[in-house]
Amino acid sequence: MLRLTTALALLAATPAFADEIWVTNEKDNTISVIDTDTLEVTRTLETGERPRGITFSHDYSRVYICASDSDAVQVMDPVSGEILHDLPSGEDPEQFVLHPDDRRLYIANEDDAITTVVDTETRRVVAQIDVGIEPEGMAVSPDGRIVITTSETTNMAHWIDTETETIFANTLVDSRPRHAEFVKDGAELWVSAEIGGTVTVFDTATQAEKARIRFAIKGVHEDLIQPVGFELTPDGKTAFVALGPANHVAVVNAETWEVEDYLLVGRRVWHMAFDGDHSRLFTTNGISGDVTVIDVARREAIKTVKVGRFPWGAAYRPTGG
């Protein structure tokens, strides 16, 4: 009986670990860590200057941060919050994508019109690929064979063969492409165009355009409807698209490409991340300096979480608790 009582006491004394959403704050040079159970900020971590893109290694043992104004990709221990080292990144890294091999990091260098490929183990640049002017968005196909860089001023998506690290196709999109993602097991590529106000859907096999999604919100001027980041549900049926200064997230049927709903969030919504079971979506709202939590099933904003100044990127981290 004593052993059982002691075991129960130890179990009760063991802290519960909730999963986390990590948010980069580009004006504060910090990361806000949000507990997905309490929906509160539990840690604020210092970074280099103007952190934007953020992603985790596949085992979540390292977090990579684009410290844009420090001209570095920083590698952090997510448990201690310690910056372990910097990776060479080229000038003004803004977004990046980690290859399925968990080793090659493809980085958009906005000031240099280059995509830099860095080996995260040797910490060396293994390739630099000339792309269009002001590259930003990055995506990698599930099989790792194709990487995409979008260039804001050239208005193109550049298709990179990861075997040769060369461009094999360029496709035009609307003005100022921002974000790109492969969806439906890599069969489609989606690219948002901030000033063009659209999301273009491409067939991956042919690079041909399949659809162009447009948005209209009652009472919001069309110039304010600026698609940026987006996320798709695991079943590939629904896309949530951040519409920037329109302060709304669009809900899109990813099979018919029809807009089904608009959800009011904070000011200048930019990027998003799902929690572990994809039941909630966390949006970064730059101007209002907060994160909106959306109940995915109900398609409803349920809470606002205050973070740092100008939150930009977001990434999910399981804690194993």
C-alpha positions as a Markdown table, in Angstrom:
| # | Residue | x | y | z |
|---|---|---|---|---|
| 1 | Met | 0.0 | 0.0 | 0.0 |
| 2 | Leu | 2.9 | 2.3 | 0.9 |
| 3 | Arg | 4.5 | 1.7 | -2.5 |
| 4 | Leu | 1.3 | 2.5 | -4.3 |
| 5 | Thr | 0.8 | 5.7 | -2.4 |
| 6 | Thr | 4.4 | 6.7 | -3.0 |
| 7 | Ala | 4.0 | 6.0 | -6.8 |
| 8 | Leu | 0.8 | 8.0 | -7.0 |
| 9 | Ala | 2.4 | 10.9 | -5.1 |
| 10 | Leu | 5.4 | 10.9 | -7.5 |
| 11 | Leu | 3.1 | 10.8 | -10.5 |
| 12 | Ala | 1.1 | 13.7 | -9.2 |
| 13 | Ala | 4.3 | 15.7 | -8.6 |
| 14 | Thr | 5.5 | 15.1 | -12.2 |
| 15 | Pro | 4.8 | 18.2 | -14.3 |
| 16 | Ala | 2.7 | 17.7 | -17.4 |
| 17 | Phe | 4.3 | 18.8 | -20.6 |
| 18 | Ala | 2.1 | 20.5 | -23.2 |
| 19 | Asp | 3.1 | 20.9 | -26.8 |
| 20 | Glu | 4.1 | 24.3 | -28.1 |
| 21 | Ile | 3.8 | 26.8 | -30.9 |
| 22 | Trp | 6.9 | 28.9 | -31.5 |
| 23 | Val | 6.4 | 32.4 | -32.9 |
| 24 | Thr | 9.1 | 34.7 | -34.2 |
| 25 | Asn | 8.8 | 38.4 | -33.3 |
| 26 | Glu | 10.7 | 40.4 | -35.9 |
| 27 | Lys | 10.7 | 43.8 | -34.0 |
| 28 | Asp | 11.7 | 42.4 | -30.6 |
| 29 | Asn | 14.3 | 39.9 | -31.8 |
| 30 | Thr | 12.6 | 37.2 | -29.7 |
| 31 | Ile | 10.6 | 34.0 | -29.9 |
| 32 | Ser | 7.4 | 33.6 | -27.9 |
| 33 | Val | 6.6 | 30.0 | -26.9 |
| 34 | Ile | 2.9 | 29.3 | -26.5 |
| 35 | Asp | 1.6 | 26.3 | -24.4 |
| 36 | Thr | -1.0 | 24.6 | -26.6 |
| 37 | Asp | -3.0 | 23.5 | -23.5 |
| 38 | Thr | -3.2 | 26.8 | -21.5 |
| 39 | Leu | -2.9 | 29.0 | -24.6 |
| 40 | Glu | -0.4 | 31.2 | -22.7 |
| 41 | Val | 3.1 | 32.3 | -23.4 |
| 42 | Thr | 5.5 | 30.3 | -21.2 |
| 43 | Arg | 8.9 | 31.4 | -22.5 |
| 44 | Thr | 10.4 | 34.4 | -24.4 |
| 45 | Leu | 13.7 | 33.5 | -26.0 |
| 46 | Glu | 16.3 | 36.0 | -27.4 |
| 47 | Thr | 17.4 | 35.6 | -31.0 |
| 48 | Gly | 19.5 | 37.5 | -33.6 |
| 49 | Glu | 18.1 | 40.5 | -35.4 |
| 50 | Arg | 14.7 | 40.4 | -37.1 |
| 51 | Pro | 13.8 | 36.7 | -36.8 |
| 52 | Arg | 11.3 | 35.6 | -39.5 |
| 53 | Gly | 11.4 | 32.0 | -40.9 |
| 54 | Ile | 11.4 | 29.2 | -38.3 |
| 55 | Thr | 11.5 | 25.4 | -38.6 |
| 56 | Phe | 12.5 | 22.4 | -36.6 |
| 57 | Ser | 14.7 | 19.4 | -37.4 |
| 58 | His | 12.6 | 16.3 | -38.0 |
| 59 | Asp | 13.3 | 15.0 | -34.5 |
| 60 | Tyr | 12.6 | 18.4 | -33.0 |
| 61 | Ser | 16.0 | 18.4 | -31.3 |
| 62 | Arg | 17.0 | 21.7 | -33.0 |
| 63 | Val | 15.2 | 24.8 | -34.2 |
| 64 | Tyr | 16.4 | 26.8 | -37.1 |
| 65 | Ile | 15.7 | 30.6 | -37.2 |
| 66 | Cys | 16.2 | 33.0 | -40.0 |
| 67 | Ala | 17.8 | 36.0 | -38.3 |
| 68 | Ser | 17.4 | 38.2 | -41.3 |
| 69 | Asp | 19.2 | 41.4 | -40.2 |
| 70 | Ser | 22.0 | 39.3 | -38.7 |
| 71 | Asp | 22.6 | 37.6 | -42.1 |
| 72 | Ala | 22.5 | 34.2 | -40.3 |
| 73 | Val | 20.5 | 31.1 | -39.7 |
| 74 | Gln | 20.7 | 30.4 | -36.0 |
| 75 | Val | 20.5 | 26.9 | -34.6 |
| 76 | Met | 18.9 | 26.7 | -31.1 |
| 77 | Asp | 18.4 | 24.0 | -28.5 |
| 78 | Pro | 14.6 | 24.2 | -28.0 |
| 79 | Val | 14.8 | 22.8 | -24.5 |
| 80 | Ser | 17.4 | 25.3 | -23.1 |
| 81 | Gly | 16.7 | 28.1 | -25.5 |
| 82 | Glu | 20.5 | 28.4 | -26.1 |
| 83 | Ile | 21.8 | 29.4 | -29.5 |
| 84 | Leu | 24.2 | 26.6 | -30.4 |
| 85 | His | 25.8 | 28.1 | -33.5 |
| 86 | Asp | 25.0 | 30.0 | -36.7 |
| 87 | Leu | 24.9 | 28.6 | -40.1 |
| 88 | Pro | 26.2 | 30.4 | -43.2 |
| 89 | Ser | 23.1 | 31.7 | -45.0 |
| 90 | Gly | 24.0 | 34.4 | -47.4 |
| 91 | Glu | 22.6 | 37.9 | -47.0 |
| 92 | Asp | 19.1 | 38.6 | -45.6 |
| 93 | Pro | 17.7 | 35.1 | -45.1 |
| 94 | Glu | 13.9 | 35.3 | -44.9 |
| 95 | Gln | 12.4 | 31.9 | -45.5 |
| 96 | Phe | 13.9 | 28.4 | -45.7 |
| 97 | Val | 12.8 | 24.8 | -46.0 |
| 98 | Leu | 14.4 | 21.7 | -44.6 |
| 99 | His | 14.9 | 18.8 | -47.1 |
| 100 | Pro | 13.4 | 15.4 | -46.1 |
| 101 | Asp | 17.0 | 14.2 | -45.6 |
| 102 | Asp | 17.0 | 16.4 | -42.5 |
| 103 | Arg | 20.3 | 17.8 | -43.6 |
| 104 | Arg | 20.1 | 20.2 | -46.5 |
| 105 | Leu | 18.6 | 23.6 | -45.7 |
| 106 | Tyr | 17.4 | 25.7 | -48.7 |
| 107 | Ile | 17.4 | 29.4 | -47.9 |
| 108 | Ala | 16.0 | 32.3 | -49.8 |
| 109 | Asn | 18.4 | 35.3 | -49.7 |
| 110 | Glu | 16.2 | 38.3 | -50.5 |
| 111 | Asp | 19.0 | 40.8 | -51.1 |
| 112 | Asp | 21.2 | 38.6 | -53.3 |
| 113 | Ala | 18.6 | 36.9 | -55.6 |
| 114 | Ile | 20.0 | 33.5 | -54.6 |
| 115 | Thr | 18.9 | 30.3 | -53.0 |
| 116 | Thr | 21.6 | 29.1 | -50.7 |
| 117 | Val | 21.9 | 25.4 | -49.8 |
| 118 | Val | 23.6 | 24.6 | -46.5 |
| 119 | Asp | 24.6 | 21.3 | -45.1 |
| 120 | Thr | 23.4 | 21.5 | -41.4 |
| 121 | Glu | 25.9 | 18.9 | -40.3 |
| 122 | Thr | 29.1 | 20.2 | -41.8 |
| 123 | Arg | 27.8 | 23.8 | -41.6 |
| 124 | Arg | 29.0 | 24.5 | -45.1 |
| 125 | Val | 27.4 | 26.0 | -48.2 |
| 126 | Val | 27.1 | 23.3 | -50.7 |
| 127 | Ala | 25.4 | 25.3 | -53.5 |
| 128 | Gln | 24.1 | 28.7 | -54.4 |
| 129 | Ile | 21.4 | 28.9 | -57.1 |
| 130 | Asp | 20.6 | 32.1 | -59.0 |
| 131 | Val | 16.9 | 32.8 | -58.9 |
| 132 | Gly | 14.7 | 35.8 | -59.5 |
| 133 | Ile | 14.7 | 39.2 | -57.7 |
| 134 | Glu | 13.8 | 39.2 | -54.0 |
| 135 | Pro | 13.3 | 35.5 | -53.3 |
| 136 | Glu | 11.1 | 34.7 | -50.3 |
| 137 | Gly | 8.9 | 31.6 | -50.4 |
| 138 | Met | 10.4 | 28.1 | -50.1 |
| 139 | Ala | 8.9 | 24.7 | -50.5 |
| 140 | Val | 10.1 | 21.1 | -50.9 |
| 141 | Ser | 8.2 | 18.2 | -52.4 |
| 142 | Pro | 7.5 | 15.2 | -50.1 |
| 143 | Asp | 9.9 | 13.0 | -52.1 |
| 144 | Gly | 12.6 | 15.7 | -51.8 |
| 145 | Arg | 13.2 | 15.8 | -55.6 |
| 146 | Ile | 12.0 | 19.4 | -56.1 |
| 147 | Val | 12.5 | 22.6 | -54.2 |
| 148 | Ile | 10.6 | 25.8 | -55.0 |
| 149 | Thr | 11.8 | 29.4 | -54.6 |
| 150 | Thr | 9.4 | 32.2 | -55.2 |
| 151 | Ser | 10.7 | 35.6 | -56.2 |
| 152 | Glu | 8.7 | 38.7 | -55.3 |
| 153 | Thr | 9.8 | 41.1 | -57.9 |
| 154 | Thr | 10.3 | 38.6 | -60.8 |
| 155 | Asn | 6.8 | 37.2 | -60.0 |
| 156 | Met | 7.9 | 33.6 | -60.6 |
| 157 | Ala | 8.1 | 30.2 | -58.9 |
| 158 | His | 11.5 | 28.6 | -59.7 |
| 159 | Trp | 11.5 | 24.8 | -59.8 |
| 160 | Ile | 14.9 | 23.4 | -58.6 |
| 161 | Asp | 16.1 | 19.8 | -59.2 |
| 162 | Thr | 17.7 | 18.8 | -55.9 |
| 163 | Glu | 19.9 | 16.2 | -57.6 |
| 164 | Thr | 21.7 | 18.8 | -59.7 |
| 165 | Glu | 20.8 | 21.9 | -57.6 |
| 166 | Thr | 19.7 | 23.6 | -60.8 |
| 167 | Ile | 16.5 | 25.3 | -62.0 |
| 168 | Phe | 14.5 | 23.2 | -64.5 |
| 169 | Ala | 11.4 | 25.3 | -64.9 |
| 170 | Asn | 10.1 | 28.8 | -64.1 |
| 171 | Thr | 6.4 | 29.6 | -63.9 |
| 172 | Leu | 4.7 | 33.0 | -63.7 |
| 173 | Val | 2.4 | 33.9 | -60.9 |
| 174 | Asp | 0.6 | 37.1 | -59.9 |
| 175 | Ser | 2.4 | 40.0 | -58.3 |
| 176 | Arg | 4.6 | 39.5 | -55.3 |
| 177 | Pro | 4.5 | 35.8 | -54.6 |
| 178 | Arg | 5.1 | 35.1 | -50.9 |
| 179 | His | 4.4 | 31.5 | -49.8 |
| 180 | Ala | 4.6 | 28.1 | -51.5 |
| 181 | Glu | 3.5 | 24.6 | -50.4 |
| 182 | Phe | 3.3 | 21.2 | -52.1 |
| 183 | Val | 0.0 | 19.6 | -51.3 |
| 184 | Lys | -1.9 | 16.3 | -52.1 |
| 185 | Asp | 1.2 | 14.1 | -51.6 |
| 186 | Gly | 3.1 | 16.5 | -53.8 |
| 187 | Ala | 0.8 | 16.4 | -56.8 |
| 188 | Glu | 0.0 | 20.1 | -56.6 |
| 189 | Leu | 2.0 | 23.3 | -55.8 |
| 190 | Trp | 0.2 | 26.2 | -54.3 |
| 191 | Val | 1.7 | 29.7 | -54.4 |
| 192 | Ser | 0.2 | 32.9 | -52.9 |
| 193 | Ala | 0.6 | 36.3 | -54.5 |
| 194 | Glu | 0.4 | 39.1 | -52.0 |
| 195 | Ile | -0.3 | 42.1 | -54.3 |
| 196 | Gly | -2.0 | 40.0 | -57.0 |
| 197 | Gly | -4.5 | 38.9 | -54.4 |
| 198 | Thr | -4.5 | 35.3 | -55.5 |
| 199 | Val | -3.3 | 31.7 | -54.8 |
| 200 | Thr | -2.2 | 29.8 | -57.9 |
| 201 | Val | -2.5 | 26.0 | -58.1 |
| 202 | Phe | 0.0 | 24.2 | -60.3 |
| 203 | Asp | 0.2 | 20.6 | -61.5 |
| 204 | Thr | 3.6 | 19.4 | -60.2 |
| 205 | Ala | 4.2 | 16.9 | -63.0 |
| 206 | Thr | 3.7 | 19.4 | -65.8 |
| 207 | Gln | 4.1 | 22.7 | -64.0 |
| 208 | Ala | 0.9 | 23.8 | -65.7 |
| 209 | Glu | -1.6 | 26.1 | -64.0 |
| 210 | Lys | -4.7 | 24.3 | -62.7 |
| 211 | Ala | -6.6 | 27.0 | -60.9 |
| 212 | Arg | -6.3 | 30.6 | -59.6 |
| 213 | Ile | -8.1 | 31.3 | -56.3 |
| 214 | Arg | -9.5 | 34.8 | -55.7 |
| 215 | Phe | -10.9 | 36.4 | -52.6 |
| 216 | Ala | -13.5 | 39.0 | -51.8 |
| 217 | Ile | -14.6 | 40.1 | -48.4 |
| 218 | Lys | -17.7 | 42.3 | -47.9 |
| 219 | Gly | -16.7 | 45.7 | -46.5 |
| 220 | Val | -13.0 | 45.2 | -47.1 |
| 221 | His | -11.3 | 47.0 | -50.0 |
| 222 | Glu | -9.7 | 44.6 | -52.5 |
| 223 | Asp | -6.3 | 46.3 | -52.1 |
| 224 | Leu | -6.2 | 45.1 | -48.5 |
| 225 | Ile | -6.8 | 41.4 | -49.5 |
| 226 | Gln | -3.2 | 40.2 | -49.7 |
| 227 | Pro | -2.7 | 36.4 | -49.4 |
| 228 | Val | 0.5 | 35.4 | -47.7 |
| 229 | Gly | 0.9 | 32.2 | -45.6 |
| 230 | Phe | -1.5 | 29.2 | -45.8 |
| 231 | Glu | -1.9 | 25.8 | -44.3 |
| 232 | Leu | -3.9 | 22.7 | -45.4 |
| 233 | Thr | -5.6 | 20.1 | -43.2 |
| 234 | Pro | -4.0 | 16.6 | -43.3 |
| 235 | Asp | -6.8 | 15.2 | -45.4 |
| 236 | Gly | -6.0 | 17.8 | -48.1 |
| 237 | Lys | -9.6 | 19.0 | -48.3 |
| 238 | Thr | -9.4 | 22.4 | -46.7 |
| 239 | Ala | -6.9 | 25.3 | -46.9 |
| 240 | Phe | -6.6 | 28.2 | -44.5 |
| 241 | Val | -5.2 | 31.3 | -46.2 |
| 242 | Ala | -3.9 | 34.4 | -44.3 |
| 243 | Leu | -5.0 | 37.6 | -46.1 |
| 244 | Gly | -2.6 | 40.1 | -44.5 |
| 245 | Pro | -4.0 | 43.6 | -43.9 |
| 246 | Ala | -7.5 | 42.3 | -44.6 |
| 247 | Asn | -7.3 | 40.8 | -41.1 |
| 248 | His | -9.1 | 37.7 | -42.1 |
| 249 | Val | -8.2 | 34.0 | -42.8 |
| 250 | Ala | -10.0 | 32.5 | -45.8 |
| 251 | Val | -11.3 | 28.9 | -45.6 |
| 252 | Val | -10.9 | 27.3 | -49.1 |
| 253 | Asn | -12.2 | 24.0 | -50.3 |
| 254 | Ala | -9.0 | 22.5 | -51.6 |
| 255 | Glu | -10.8 | 20.2 | -54.0 |
| 256 | Thr | -13.1 | 22.7 | -55.8 |
| 257 | Trp | -10.9 | 25.8 | -55.0 |
| 258 | Glu | -13.9 | 27.6 | -53.8 |
| 259 | Val | -13.8 | 30.0 | -50.8 |
| 260 | Glu | -16.2 | 28.8 | -48.2 |
| 261 | Asp | -15.7 | 31.2 | -45.3 |
| 262 | Tyr | -13.7 | 34.2 | -43.9 |
| 263 | Leu | -12.6 | 34.3 | -40.3 |
| 264 | Leu | -11.8 | 37.6 | -38.6 |
| 265 | Val | -8.4 | 37.5 | -36.8 |
| 266 | Gly | -5.9 | 40.1 | -35.7 |
| 267 | Arg | -4.3 | 42.9 | -37.7 |
| 268 | Arg | -2.0 | 41.9 | -40.6 |
| 269 | Val | -2.2 | 38.2 | -40.4 |
| 270 | Trp | 0.9 | 36.6 | -41.9 |
| 271 | His | 1.7 | 33.0 | -41.2 |
| 272 | Met | 0.1 | 30.1 | -39.4 |
| 273 | Ala | 0.8 | 26.7 | -37.7 |
| 274 | Phe | -1.5 | 23.9 | -36.6 |
| 275 | Asp | -1.2 | 22.2 | -33.2 |
| 276 | Gly | -0.4 | 18.5 | -33.0 |
| 277 | Asp | -3.8 | 17.0 | -33.8 |
| 278 | His | -4.7 | 19.9 | -36.2 |
| 279 | Ser | -7.7 | 20.8 | -34.1 |
| 280 | Arg | -6.5 | 24.4 | -33.7 |
| 281 | Leu | -4.7 | 26.9 | -35.9 |
| 282 | Phe | -2.5 | 29.6 | -34.6 |
| 283 | Thr | -2.1 | 32.8 | -36.8 |
| 284 | Thr | 0.6 | 35.5 | -36.4 |
| 285 | Asn | -0.8 | 39.0 | -36.5 |
| 286 | Gly | 2.0 | 41.5 | -37.1 |
| 287 | Ile | 0.4 | 44.9 | -36.4 |
| 288 | Ser | -1.7 | 43.8 | -33.4 |
| 289 | Gly | 1.3 | 41.9 | -31.9 |
| 290 | Asp | -0.7 | 38.8 | -31.1 |
| 291 | Val | -1.7 | 35.3 | -32.2 |
| 292 | Thr | -5.3 | 34.3 | -32.9 |
| 293 | Val | -6.3 | 30.7 | -32.0 |
| 294 | Ile | -8.8 | 29.2 | -34.4 |
| 295 | Asp | -11.0 | 26.2 | -33.7 |
| 296 | Val | -10.6 | 24.3 | -36.9 |
| 297 | Ala | -13.8 | 22.2 | -36.7 |
| 298 | Arg | -16.0 | 25.2 | -35.7 |
| 299 | Arg | -14.1 | 27.6 | -38.0 |
| 300 | Glu | -14.1 | 30.1 | -35.2 |
| 301 | Ala | -11.5 | 32.3 | -33.4 |
| 302 | Ile | -11.5 | 31.2 | -29.8 |
| 303 | Lys | -8.7 | 33.2 | -28.2 |
| 304 | Thr | -6.1 | 36.0 | -28.7 |
| 305 | Val | -2.6 | 35.5 | -27.2 |
| 306 | Lys | -0.4 | 38.5 | -26.8 |
| 307 | Val | 3.2 | 37.9 | -28.0 |
| 308 | Gly | 6.0 | 40.3 | -29.1 |
| 309 | Arg | 6.1 | 43.1 | -31.6 |
| 310 | Phe | 5.4 | 42.1 | -35.2 |
| 311 | Pro | 5.0 | 38.3 | -34.9 |
| 312 | Trp | 6.0 | 36.7 | -38.3 |
| 313 | Gly | 6.6 | 33.0 | -38.4 |
| 314 | Ala | 5.1 | 30.1 | -36.5 |
| 315 | Ala | 6.1 | 26.4 | -36.0 |
| 316 | Tyr | 4.7 | 23.5 | -33.9 |
| 317 | Arg | 6.8 | 21.6 | -31.4 |
| 318 | Pro | 5.7 | 18.4 | -29.6 |
| 319 | Thr | 7.3 | 18.0 | -26.2 |
| 320 | Gly | 6.7 | 14.3 | -25.7 |
| 321 | Gly | 4.7 | 14.8 | -22.6 |
